[in-house]
Amino acid sequence: MLILLGTLAGLIVVGLTALNPVGASVGFVLSGVAIGVVVFAYIWLDRWEPEPPRLLVFAFLWGASVAVILSVIIGLFVDSLIVQSGSEDVSWVSIAIGAPVIEEAAKGAFLLLMMTGRRRNELNSLTDCLVYAGLVGAGFAWLEDILYIAGGETLGDSLLTAGVRLIMGPFAHSLFTTMFALGVWFALQNRNPAVKSFYIL
């Protein structure tokens, strides 16, 4: 699974590089440095009761592959339902409501997966939930930042986008997914299925 997700993330980066070699290269380097700080912060948070390295890598790769792909596919589908046929404009509903809900659900799906089987035994503290959520968010942010930076029409545009995204909010996606982690943690403390669903929602 790790090899598959790593390959997916790699293919996406290669595709972006083919479309815009300079922008993608700038995005890869700068995003790697910024998100590296985020990852190390969560590894530091995890120092008292370290989680299995394979699951930490799994979390990051989920964010950098599955969550991104699901977000794009479902987002395009939802937008096609909202926008009138023939129009190339993206609906404000998709941007302000659809995208955040879809992205957080795609990232949070990793935590739902962690609630099943033997993986459930790894979620034995709130910190564990926060660490996994943070790394999923970091993986998502890493690839999304490369995508946006590579989308710049000039090197100046790419650097401006990098400054805004990587200096102003490198922890943003990790903190967004933290809200999902809190819901999962409270759900794990309750046996009532309806209450569990409420907390996760």
Short mmCIF file of C-alpha atoms in Angstrom, two decimals:
data_model
loop_
_atom_site.label_atom_id
_atom_site.label_comp_id
_atom_site.label_asym_id
_atom_site.label_seq_id
_atom_site.Cartn_x
_atom_site.Cartn_y
_atom_site.Cartn_z
CA MET A 1 0.00 0.00 0.00
CA LEU A 2 2.83 2.39 0.83
CA ILE A 3 4.51 1.67 -2.50
CA LEU A 4 1.23 2.20 -4.36
CA LEU A 5 0.46 5.52 -2.67
CA GLY A 6 4.05 6.69 -3.05
CA THR A 7 3.90 5.85 -6.76
CA LEU A 8 0.63 7.78 -7.13
CA ALA A 9 2.09 10.87 -5.46
CA GLY A 10 5.25 10.56 -7.58
CA LEU A 11 3.26 10.29 -10.82
CA ILE A 12 1.30 13.43 -9.94
CA VAL A 13 4.52 15.36 -9.30
CA VAL A 14 6.04 14.03 -12.55
CA GLY A 15 2.92 15.11 -14.44
CA LEU A 16 3.12 18.61 -12.97
CA THR A 17 6.82 18.79 -13.84
CA ALA A 18 6.07 17.86 -17.45
CA LEU A 19 3.51 20.67 -17.68
CA ASN A 20 5.65 23.35 -16.00
CA PRO A 21 9.22 22.20 -15.24
CA VAL A 22 10.39 25.45 -13.62
CA GLY A 23 7.27 26.09 -11.51
CA ALA A 24 7.01 22.46 -10.40
CA SER A 25 10.70 22.34 -9.47
CA VAL A 26 10.38 25.53 -7.43
CA GLY A 27 7.24 24.16 -5.79
CA PHE A 28 8.85 20.80 -5.04
CA VAL A 29 11.85 22.35 -3.30
CA LEU A 30 10.10 25.13 -1.39
CA SER A 31 7.08 23.03 -0.42
CA GLY A 32 9.41 20.23 0.67
CA VAL A 33 11.27 22.57 3.02
CA ALA A 34 8.13 24.16 4.50
CA ILE A 35 6.21 20.91 4.93
CA GLY A 36 9.36 19.29 6.32
CA VAL A 37 9.08 21.72 9.25
CA VAL A 38 5.43 20.71 9.71
CA VAL A 39 6.27 17.00 9.64
CA PHE A 40 9.09 17.41 12.17
CA ALA A 41 6.74 19.34 14.46
CA TYR A 42 4.33 16.38 14.50
CA ILE A 43 7.15 13.88 14.95
CA TRP A 44 8.23 15.96 17.96
CA LEU A 45 4.65 15.87 19.27
CA ASP A 46 4.72 12.08 18.88
CA ARG A 47 7.95 11.62 20.83
CA TRP A 48 6.46 10.34 24.11
CA GLU A 49 4.64 7.39 22.57
CA PRO A 50 5.94 7.03 19.01
CA GLU A 51 3.53 5.61 16.45
CA PRO A 52 4.66 2.89 14.00
CA PRO A 53 6.73 4.59 11.28
CA ARG A 54 4.85 2.71 8.53
CA LEU A 55 1.56 4.24 9.69
CA LEU A 56 3.05 7.73 9.87
CA VAL A 57 4.31 7.35 6.30
CA PHE A 58 0.91 5.91 5.33
CA ALA A 59 -0.80 9.00 6.76
CA PHE A 60 1.43 11.41 4.83
CA LEU A 61 1.08 9.48 1.57
CA TRP A 62 -2.71 9.24 2.00
CA GLY A 63 -2.84 13.03 2.16
CA ALA A 64 -0.47 13.40 -0.80
CA SER A 65 -2.31 10.95 -3.07
CA VAL A 66 -5.70 9.51 -2.15
CA ALA A 67 -7.04 12.65 -0.47
CA VAL A 68 -5.91 14.90 -3.33
CA ILE A 69 -7.30 12.62 -6.04
CA LEU A 70 -10.63 12.15 -4.25
CA SER A 71 -10.91 15.91 -3.68
CA VAL A 72 -10.31 16.72 -7.34
CA ILE A 73 -12.66 14.05 -8.74
CA ILE A 74 -15.53 14.66 -6.31
CA GLY A 75 -15.02 18.44 -6.50
CA LEU A 76 -15.30 18.42 -10.30
CA PHE A 77 -18.39 16.24 -10.12
CA VAL A 78 -20.11 18.47 -7.56
CA ASP A 79 -19.18 21.59 -9.51
CA SER A 80 -20.66 20.07 -12.68
CA LEU A 81 -23.96 19.67 -10.82
CA ILE A 82 -23.95 23.29 -9.65
CA VAL A 83 -22.63 25.18 -12.67
CA GLN A 84 -24.85 25.53 -15.73
CA SER A 85 -23.80 23.43 -18.69
CA GLY A 86 -21.50 25.26 -21.10
CA SER A 87 -20.15 27.63 -18.46
CA GLU A 88 -16.43 27.48 -17.65
CA ASP A 89 -16.77 29.48 -14.43
CA VAL A 90 -16.30 27.74 -11.08
CA SER A 91 -19.23 28.25 -8.73
CA TRP A 92 -18.57 30.22 -5.53
CA VAL A 93 -20.54 27.48 -3.74
CA SER A 94 -17.94 24.94 -4.87
CA ILE A 95 -15.06 27.13 -3.71
CA ALA A 96 -16.48 28.33 -0.38
CA ILE A 97 -18.48 25.29 0.72
CA GLY A 98 -17.94 22.28 -1.54
CA ALA A 99 -14.14 22.25 -1.65
CA PRO A 100 -13.56 22.57 2.12
CA VAL A 101 -16.10 19.88 2.98
CA ILE A 102 -14.84 17.51 0.28
CA GLU A 103 -11.18 18.05 1.14
CA GLU A 104 -11.69 17.53 4.86
CA ALA A 105 -13.77 14.40 4.25
CA ALA A 106 -11.09 13.00 1.94
CA LYS A 107 -8.36 13.66 4.50
CA GLY A 108 -10.49 12.53 7.43
CA ALA A 109 -11.24 9.23 5.70
CA PHE A 110 -7.76 8.14 6.80
CA LEU A 111 -8.77 8.53 10.45
CA LEU A 112 -11.94 6.53 9.79
CA LEU A 113 -9.73 3.81 8.32
CA MET A 114 -7.56 3.97 11.44
CA MET A 115 -10.67 3.29 13.56
CA THR A 116 -11.01 -0.18 11.98
CA GLY A 117 -9.28 -3.49 12.72
CA ARG A 118 -5.98 -3.66 14.56
CA ARG A 119 -5.21 -0.08 13.59
CA ARG A 120 -7.77 0.98 16.20
CA ASN A 121 -5.25 0.01 18.89
CA GLU A 122 -2.94 2.79 17.71
CA LEU A 123 -5.51 5.50 18.50
CA ASN A 124 -5.19 5.26 22.26
CA SER A 125 -4.76 8.95 23.02
CA LEU A 126 -5.85 12.31 21.65
CA THR A 127 -2.23 12.99 20.72
CA ASP A 128 -2.23 9.93 18.44
CA CYS A 129 -5.28 11.28 16.60
CA LEU A 130 -3.66 14.71 16.28
CA VAL A 131 -0.41 13.27 14.93
CA TYR A 132 -2.10 11.18 12.26
CA ALA A 133 -4.37 14.06 11.26
CA GLY A 134 -1.42 16.45 11.13
CA LEU A 135 0.59 14.19 8.85
CA VAL A 136 -2.37 13.60 6.52
CA GLY A 137 -2.81 17.37 6.32
CA ALA A 138 0.91 17.84 5.72
CA GLY A 139 0.87 15.37 2.83
CA PHE A 140 -2.15 17.09 1.31
CA ALA A 141 -0.60 20.54 1.70
CA TRP A 142 2.71 19.37 0.23
CA LEU A 143 1.14 18.23 -3.04
CA GLU A 144 -1.43 21.03 -3.20
CA ASP A 145 1.31 23.64 -2.72
CA ILE A 146 3.33 22.14 -5.57
CA LEU A 147 0.18 22.18 -7.72
CA TYR A 148 -0.55 25.85 -7.03
CA ILE A 149 3.07 26.97 -7.33
CA ALA A 150 3.50 25.07 -10.60
CA GLY A 151 0.36 26.80 -11.88
CA GLY A 152 2.10 30.18 -11.97
CA GLU A 153 2.45 31.63 -15.46
CA THR A 154 5.88 33.09 -14.65
CA LEU A 155 8.61 32.39 -12.12
CA GLY A 156 7.53 35.55 -10.27
CA ASP A 157 3.97 34.27 -10.01
CA SER A 158 5.21 30.93 -8.69
CA LEU A 159 7.41 32.62 -6.07
CA LEU A 160 4.55 34.90 -5.00
CA THR A 161 2.23 31.92 -4.59
CA ALA A 162 4.94 30.08 -2.66
CA GLY A 163 5.37 33.03 -0.32
CA VAL A 164 1.66 33.29 0.40
CA ARG A 165 1.06 29.57 0.90
CA LEU A 166 4.30 28.44 2.53
CA ILE A 167 5.06 31.41 4.77
CA MET A 168 1.53 32.41 5.76
CA GLY A 169 0.00 28.98 6.28
CA PRO A 170 2.18 25.85 6.19
CA PHE A 171 0.24 24.34 9.12
CA ALA A 172 -3.20 25.22 7.72
CA HIS A 173 -4.27 21.84 6.32
CA SER A 174 -2.90 19.99 9.35
CA LEU A 175 -4.93 22.22 11.66
CA PHE A 176 -8.06 21.81 9.53
CA THR A 177 -7.77 18.03 9.79
CA THR A 178 -7.21 18.39 13.53
CA MET A 179 -10.93 19.21 13.81
CA PHE A 180 -11.69 15.80 12.29
CA ALA A 181 -9.22 14.21 14.73
CA LEU A 182 -11.07 15.74 17.68
CA GLY A 183 -14.35 14.31 16.41
CA VAL A 184 -12.78 10.87 15.99
CA TRP A 185 -11.30 10.98 19.49
CA PHE A 186 -14.62 11.86 21.11
CA ALA A 187 -16.33 9.20 18.98
CA LEU A 188 -13.88 6.59 20.25
CA GLN A 189 -14.87 7.44 23.83
CA ASN A 190 -18.55 6.72 23.20
CA ARG A 191 -20.35 3.45 22.47
CA ASN A 192 -23.57 4.91 21.09
CA PRO A 193 -23.46 4.69 17.24
CA ALA A 194 -25.60 7.80 16.81
CA VAL A 195 -23.37 9.84 19.12
CA LYS A 196 -20.24 8.49 17.36
CA SER A 197 -21.64 9.62 14.02
CA PHE A 198 -22.52 13.02 15.45
CA TYR A 199 -18.99 13.59 16.74
CA ILE A 200 -17.39 12.53 13.44
CA LEU A 201 -19.78 14.71 11.46
#
